[in-house]
PDB file of C-alpha atoms in Angstrom:
ATOM      1  CA  UNK A   1     -47.924  31.489  -2.041  1.00  0.00           C
ATOM      2  CA  UNK A   2     -47.389  32.948   1.843  1.00  0.00           C
ATOM      3  CA  UNK A   3     -46.511  29.171   2.870  1.00  0.00           C
ATOM      4  CA  UNK A   4     -43.831  29.152   0.276  1.00  0.00           C
ATOM      5  CA  UNK A   5     -42.142  32.194   1.295  1.00  0.00           C
ATOM      6  CA  UNK A   6     -42.232  31.044   4.877  1.00  0.00           C
ATOM      7  CA  UNK A   7     -40.281  27.893   3.728  1.00  0.00           C
ATOM      8  CA  UNK A   8     -37.849  30.189   1.961  1.00  0.00           C
ATOM      9  CA  UNK A   9     -37.391  32.061   4.996  1.00  0.00           C
ATOM     10  CA  UNK A  10     -36.656  29.253   7.098  1.00  0.00           C
ATOM     11  CA  UNK A  11     -34.104  27.557   4.902  1.00  0.00           C
ATOM     12  CA  UNK A  12     -32.424  30.693   4.974  1.00  0.00           C
ATOM     13  CA  UNK A  13     -32.427  30.941   8.841  1.00  0.00           C
ATOM     14  CA  UNK A  14     -30.944  27.197   8.947  1.00  0.00           C
ATOM     15  CA  UNK A  15     -28.135  27.903   6.691  1.00  0.00           C
ATOM     16  CA  UNK A  16     -27.388  30.982   8.836  1.00  0.00           C
ATOM     17  CA  UNK A  17     -27.262  28.696  11.990  1.00  0.00           C
ATOM     18  CA  UNK A  18     -24.561  26.199  10.328  1.00  0.00           C
ATOM     19  CA  UNK A  19     -21.301  27.011  12.068  1.00  0.00           C
ATOM     20  CA  UNK A  20     -18.428  27.365   9.500  1.00  0.00           C
ATOM     21  CA  UNK A  21     -16.058  25.584  11.506  1.00  0.00           C
ATOM     22  CA  UNK A  22     -15.724  23.859  14.934  1.00  0.00           C
ATOM     23  CA  UNK A  23     -13.708  25.942  17.304  1.00  0.00           C
ATOM     24  CA  UNK A  24     -11.212  23.792  19.272  1.00  0.00           C
ATOM     25  CA  UNK A  25     -11.234  24.341  22.744  1.00  0.00           C
ATOM     26  CA  UNK A  26      -8.135  23.700  25.003  1.00  0.00           C
ATOM     27  CA  UNK A  27      -8.994  20.405  26.204  1.00  0.00           C
ATOM     28  CA  UNK A  28      -9.639  18.998  22.758  1.00  0.00           C
ATOM     29  CA  UNK A  29      -6.319  20.799  21.513  1.00  0.00           C
ATOM     30  CA  UNK A  30      -4.499  18.945  24.120  1.00  0.00           C
ATOM     31  CA  UNK A  31      -6.097  15.356  23.357  1.00  0.00           C
ATOM     32  CA  UNK A  32      -5.356  15.922  19.919  1.00  0.00           C
ATOM     33  CA  UNK A  33      -1.791  16.908  20.991  1.00  0.00           C
ATOM     34  CA  UNK A  34      -1.356  14.147  23.237  1.00  0.00           C
ATOM     35  CA  UNK A  35      -2.181  11.571  20.108  1.00  0.00           C
ATOM     36  CA  UNK A  36       0.624  13.515  18.044  1.00  0.00           C
ATOM     37  CA  UNK A  37       2.821  12.716  20.948  1.00  0.00           C
ATOM     38  CA  UNK A  38       1.711   8.768  20.958  1.00  0.00           C
ATOM     39  CA  UNK A  39       2.231   8.482  16.899  1.00  0.00           C
ATOM     40  CA  UNK A  40       5.467  10.201  17.326  1.00  0.00           C
ATOM     41  CA  UNK A  41       6.550   7.411  19.676  1.00  0.00           C
ATOM     42  CA  UNK A  42       4.792   4.273  17.802  1.00  0.00           C
ATOM     43  CA  UNK A  43       6.553   5.754  14.628  1.00  0.00           C
ATOM     44  CA  UNK A  44       9.906   4.161  15.711  1.00  0.00           C
ATOM     45  CA  UNK A  45       8.250   0.656  15.193  1.00  0.00           C
ATOM     46  CA  UNK A  46       6.943   0.918  12.011  1.00  0.00           C
ATOM     47  CA  UNK A  47       8.474  -1.310   9.184  1.00  0.00           C
ATOM     48  CA  UNK A  48       6.074  -0.880   6.190  1.00  0.00           C
ATOM     49  CA  UNK A  49       6.055   1.841   3.706  1.00  0.00           C
ATOM     50  CA  UNK A  50       2.483   2.827   3.396  1.00  0.00           C
ATOM     51  CA  UNK A  51       1.976   2.801   7.078  1.00  0.00           C
ATOM     52  CA  UNK A  52       4.681   5.259   7.549  1.00  0.00           C
ATOM     53  CA  UNK A  53       3.028   7.619   4.949  1.00  0.00           C
ATOM     54  CA  UNK A  54      -0.181   7.051   6.737  1.00  0.00           C
ATOM     55  CA  UNK A  55       0.866   7.841   9.925  1.00  0.00           C
ATOM     56  CA  UNK A  56       2.884  10.720   8.815  1.00  0.00           C
ATOM     57  CA  UNK A  57      -0.284  12.217   6.923  1.00  0.00           C
ATOM     58  CA  UNK A  58      -2.077  11.658  10.183  1.00  0.00           C
ATOM     59  CA  UNK A  59       0.249  13.472  12.366  1.00  0.00           C
ATOM     60  CA  UNK A  60       0.636  16.624   9.669  1.00  0.00           C
ATOM     61  CA  UNK A  61      -3.069  16.752   9.709  1.00  0.00           C
ATOM     62  CA  UNK A  62      -3.679  16.728  13.467  1.00  0.00           C
ATOM     63  CA  UNK A  63      -0.960  19.340  14.010  1.00  0.00           C
ATOM     64  CA  UNK A  64      -2.387  21.541  11.161  1.00  0.00           C
ATOM     65  CA  UNK A  65      -5.625  21.275  13.154  1.00  0.00           C
ATOM     66  CA  UNK A  66      -4.239  22.849  16.299  1.00  0.00           C
ATOM     67  CA  UNK A  67      -2.932  26.073  14.554  1.00  0.00           C
ATOM     68  CA  UNK A  68       0.183  26.754  16.255  1.00  0.00           C
ATOM     69  CA  UNK A  69      -0.926  24.904  19.856  1.00  0.00           C
ATOM     70  CA  UNK A  70       2.140  24.265  21.812  1.00  0.00           C
ATOM     71  CA  UNK A  71       4.841  23.101  19.594  1.00  0.00           C
ATOM     72  CA  UNK A  72       2.196  21.500  16.918  1.00  0.00           C
ATOM     73  CA  UNK A  73       3.713  23.544  14.369  1.00  0.00           C
ATOM     74  CA  UNK A  74       6.976  21.907  14.837  1.00  0.00           C
ATOM     75  CA  UNK A  75       5.664  18.722  14.445  1.00  0.00           C
ATOM     76  CA  UNK A  76       4.006  19.260  11.213  1.00  0.00           C
ATOM     77  CA  UNK A  77       7.005  20.569   9.867  1.00  0.00           C
ATOM     78  CA  UNK A  78       9.354  17.651  10.808  1.00  0.00           C
ATOM     79  CA  UNK A  79       6.918  15.228   9.806  1.00  0.00           C
ATOM     80  CA  UNK A  80       6.331  16.724   6.366  1.00  0.00           C
ATOM     81  CA  UNK A  81      10.030  16.667   5.871  1.00  0.00           C
ATOM     82  CA  UNK A  82       9.907  13.053   6.968  1.00  0.00           C
ATOM     83  CA  UNK A  83       7.115  12.405   4.662  1.00  0.00           C
ATOM     84  CA  UNK A  84       8.741  13.681   1.588  1.00  0.00           C
ATOM     85  CA  UNK A  85      12.106  11.691   2.345  1.00  0.00           C
ATOM     86  CA  UNK A  86      10.101   8.408   2.843  1.00  0.00           C
ATOM     87  CA  UNK A  87       8.044   9.095  -0.307  1.00  0.00           C
ATOM     88  CA  UNK A  88      11.388   9.432  -1.956  1.00  0.00           C
ATOM     89  CA  UNK A  89      13.293   6.622  -0.293  1.00  0.00           C
ATOM     90  CA  UNK A  90      10.291   4.049   0.462  1.00  0.00           C
ATOM     91  CA  UNK A  91       9.443   4.004  -3.403  1.00  0.00           C
ATOM     92  CA  UNK A  92      12.916   3.448  -4.440  1.00  0.00           C
ATOM     93  CA  UNK A  93      13.246   0.343  -2.086  1.00  0.00           C
ATOM     94  CA  UNK A  94      10.161  -0.853  -3.203  1.00  0.00           C
ATOM     95  CA  UNK A  95      11.455  -0.433  -7.078  1.00  0.00           C
ATOM     96  CA  UNK A  96      14.808  -2.317  -6.090  1.00  0.00           C
ATOM     97  CA  UNK A  97      12.667  -4.868  -4.877  1.00  0.00           C
ATOM     98  CA  UNK A  98      10.388  -5.172  -7.557  1.00  0.00           C
ATOM     99  CA  UNK A  99      13.431  -5.418 -10.055  1.00  0.00           C
ATOM    100  CA  UNK A 100      15.356  -7.912  -7.909  1.00  0.00           C
ATOM    101  CA  UNK A 101      11.929 -10.197  -7.945  1.00  0.00           C
ATOM    102  CA  UNK A 102      12.035  -9.601 -11.647  1.00  0.00           C
ATOM    103  CA  UNK A 103      15.421 -10.917 -11.983  1.00  0.00           C
ATOM    104  CA  UNK A 104      14.802 -14.125  -9.988  1.00  0.00           C
ATOM    105  CA  UNK A 105      11.426 -14.643 -11.644  1.00  0.00           C
ATOM    106  CA  UNK A 106      10.986 -18.230 -12.890  1.00  0.00           C
ATOM    107  CA  UNK A 107       7.518 -19.336 -12.243  1.00  0.00           C
ATOM    108  CA  UNK A 108       4.030 -17.662 -12.835  1.00  0.00           C
ATOM    109  CA  UNK A 109       3.278 -17.355  -9.000  1.00  0.00           C
ATOM    110  CA  UNK A 110       6.559 -15.056  -8.728  1.00  0.00           C
ATOM    111  CA  UNK A 111       4.807 -12.693 -10.788  1.00  0.00           C
ATOM    112  CA  UNK A 112       1.873 -12.033  -8.284  1.00  0.00           C
ATOM    113  CA  UNK A 113       4.704 -10.692  -5.988  1.00  0.00           C
ATOM    114  CA  UNK A 114       6.074  -8.620  -8.176  1.00  0.00           C
ATOM    115  CA  UNK A 115       2.697  -7.055  -9.296  1.00  0.00           C
ATOM    116  CA  UNK A 116       2.218  -6.552  -5.569  1.00  0.00           C
ATOM    117  CA  UNK A 117       5.218  -4.151  -5.516  1.00  0.00           C
ATOM    118  CA  UNK A 118       3.947  -2.582  -8.731  1.00  0.00           C
ATOM    119  CA  UNK A 119       0.841  -1.777  -7.335  1.00  0.00           C
ATOM    120  CA  UNK A 120       2.369   0.200  -4.433  1.00  0.00           C
ATOM    121  CA  UNK A 121       3.960   2.616  -6.564  1.00  0.00           C
ATOM    122  CA  UNK A 122       2.293   3.473  -9.629  1.00  0.00           C
ATOM    123  CA  UNK A 123       3.871   5.945 -12.021  1.00  0.00           C
ATOM    124  CA  UNK A 124       7.500   5.425 -10.349  1.00  0.00           C
ATOM    125  CA  UNK A 125      10.287   5.468 -12.611  1.00  0.00           C
ATOM    126  CA  UNK A 126       9.592   2.474 -15.260  1.00  0.00           C
ATOM    127  CA  UNK A 127       7.594   0.258 -12.559  1.00  0.00           C
ATOM    128  CA  UNK A 128       4.788   0.460 -15.108  1.00  0.00           C
ATOM    129  CA  UNK A 129       6.484  -1.044 -17.813  1.00  0.00           C
ATOM    130  CA  UNK A 130       7.434  -4.138 -15.135  1.00  0.00           C
ATOM    131  CA  UNK A 131       3.971  -4.550 -14.652  1.00  0.00           C
ATOM    132  CA  UNK A 132       3.360  -4.962 -18.578  1.00  0.00           C
ATOM    133  CA  UNK A 133       6.406  -7.364 -18.374  1.00  0.00           C
ATOM    134  CA  UNK A 134       4.683  -9.529 -15.896  1.00  0.00           C
ATOM    135  CA  UNK A 135       1.413  -9.645 -17.935  1.00  0.00           C
ATOM    136  CA  UNK A 136       3.322 -10.981 -21.087  1.00  0.00           C
ATOM    137  CA  UNK A 137       5.393 -13.254 -19.121  1.00  0.00           C
ATOM    138  CA  UNK A 138       2.397 -14.854 -17.419  1.00  0.00           C
ATOM    139  CA  UNK A 139       0.959 -16.546 -20.451  1.00  0.00           C
ATOM    140  CA  UNK A 140       4.601 -18.094 -21.335  1.00  0.00           C
ATOM    141  CA  UNK A 141       5.571 -19.077 -17.624  1.00  0.00           C
ATOM    142  CA  UNK A 142       1.903 -20.680 -17.322  1.00  0.00           C
ATOM    143  CA  UNK A 143       2.387 -22.704 -20.600  1.00  0.00           C
ATOM    144  CA  UNK A 144       6.031 -23.834 -19.494  1.00  0.00           C
ATOM    145  CA  UNK A 145       4.566 -24.869 -16.442  1.00  0.00           C
ATOM    146  CA  UNK A 146       1.612 -26.752 -17.837  1.00  0.00           C
ATOM    147  CA  UNK A 147       4.130 -28.377 -20.450  1.00  0.00           C
ATOM    148  CA  UNK A 148       6.506 -29.278 -17.350  1.00  0.00           C
ATOM    149  CA  UNK A 149       3.500 -31.062 -15.466  1.00  0.00           C
ATOM    150  CA  UNK A 150       2.734 -33.013 -18.404  1.00  0.00           C
ATOM    151  CA  UNK A 151       5.868 -34.451 -18.722  1.00  0.00           C
ATOM    152  CA  UNK A 152       6.261 -35.001 -15.201  1.00  0.00           C
ATOM    153  CA  UNK A 153       2.733 -36.992 -15.232  1.00  0.00           C
ATOM    154  CA  UNK A 154       4.096 -38.785 -18.568  1.00  0.00           C
ATOM    155  CA  UNK A 155       7.386 -39.824 -16.545  1.00  0.00           C
ATOM    156  CA  UNK A 156       5.488 -41.200 -13.372  1.00  0.00           C
ATOM    157  CA  UNK A 157       2.939 -42.850 -15.917  1.00  0.00           C
ATOM    158  CA  UNK A 158       5.955 -44.301 -17.793  1.00  0.00           C
ATOM    159  CA  UNK A 159       7.647 -45.624 -14.678  1.00  0.00           C
ATOM    160  CA  UNK A 160       4.553 -47.126 -13.260  1.00  0.00           C
ATOM    161  CA  UNK A 161       4.065 -48.730 -16.513  1.00  0.00           C
ATOM    162  CA  UNK A 162       7.581 -50.098 -16.429  1.00  0.00           C
ATOM    163  CA  UNK A 163       7.366 -51.296 -12.777  1.00  0.00           C
ATOM    164  CA  UNK A 164       3.868 -53.179 -13.613  1.00  0.00           C
ATOM    165  CA  UNK A 165       5.570 -54.765 -16.436  1.00  0.00           C
ATOM    166  CA  UNK A 166       8.661 -55.741 -14.558  1.00  0.00           C
ATOM    167  CA  UNK A 167       6.519 -57.477 -11.893  1.00  0.00           C
ATOM    168  CA  UNK A 168       4.220 -59.376 -14.529  1.00  0.00           C
ATOM    169  CA  UNK A 169       7.602 -60.741 -16.041  1.00  0.00           C
ATOM    170  CA  UNK A 170       9.106 -61.812 -12.648  1.00  0.00           C
ATOM    171  CA  UNK A 171       5.614 -63.870 -11.621  1.00  0.00           C
TER     172      UNK A 171
END
């Protein structure tokens, strides 16, 4: 019984030893701050919506961690605003692209590109209904494509038969 009380006491001592949050020293803060500056410069070359969102969130998270070091709060505020704006405009651009792809879809393969856009912004406007439209059209387009393939095959076989027949008649 004394042994179990010792274990309880040791467990409580271990809990007391666990640090709550690692405090950053100035060197660590400067490293993180320099990373923010690097990310800030690299943002200019980004073209994909998801990558913008990822980098913006990364900068915000790093700036929050610095808790007021240098002008990290300004970077946090800047990128929170940019993130909000990017999420508004980026989703709309993706939505418009999906609508354009839907308008021009002629074969089942085209639906894959539409689905890709739909997966990028679930829940935005009526994008989910566009995804459902893709599912409905998939079967219809595949049937049409198979029928067209059979028709092409039949035409090729017919032309080949005619050529063989003409060849036999001429010999």
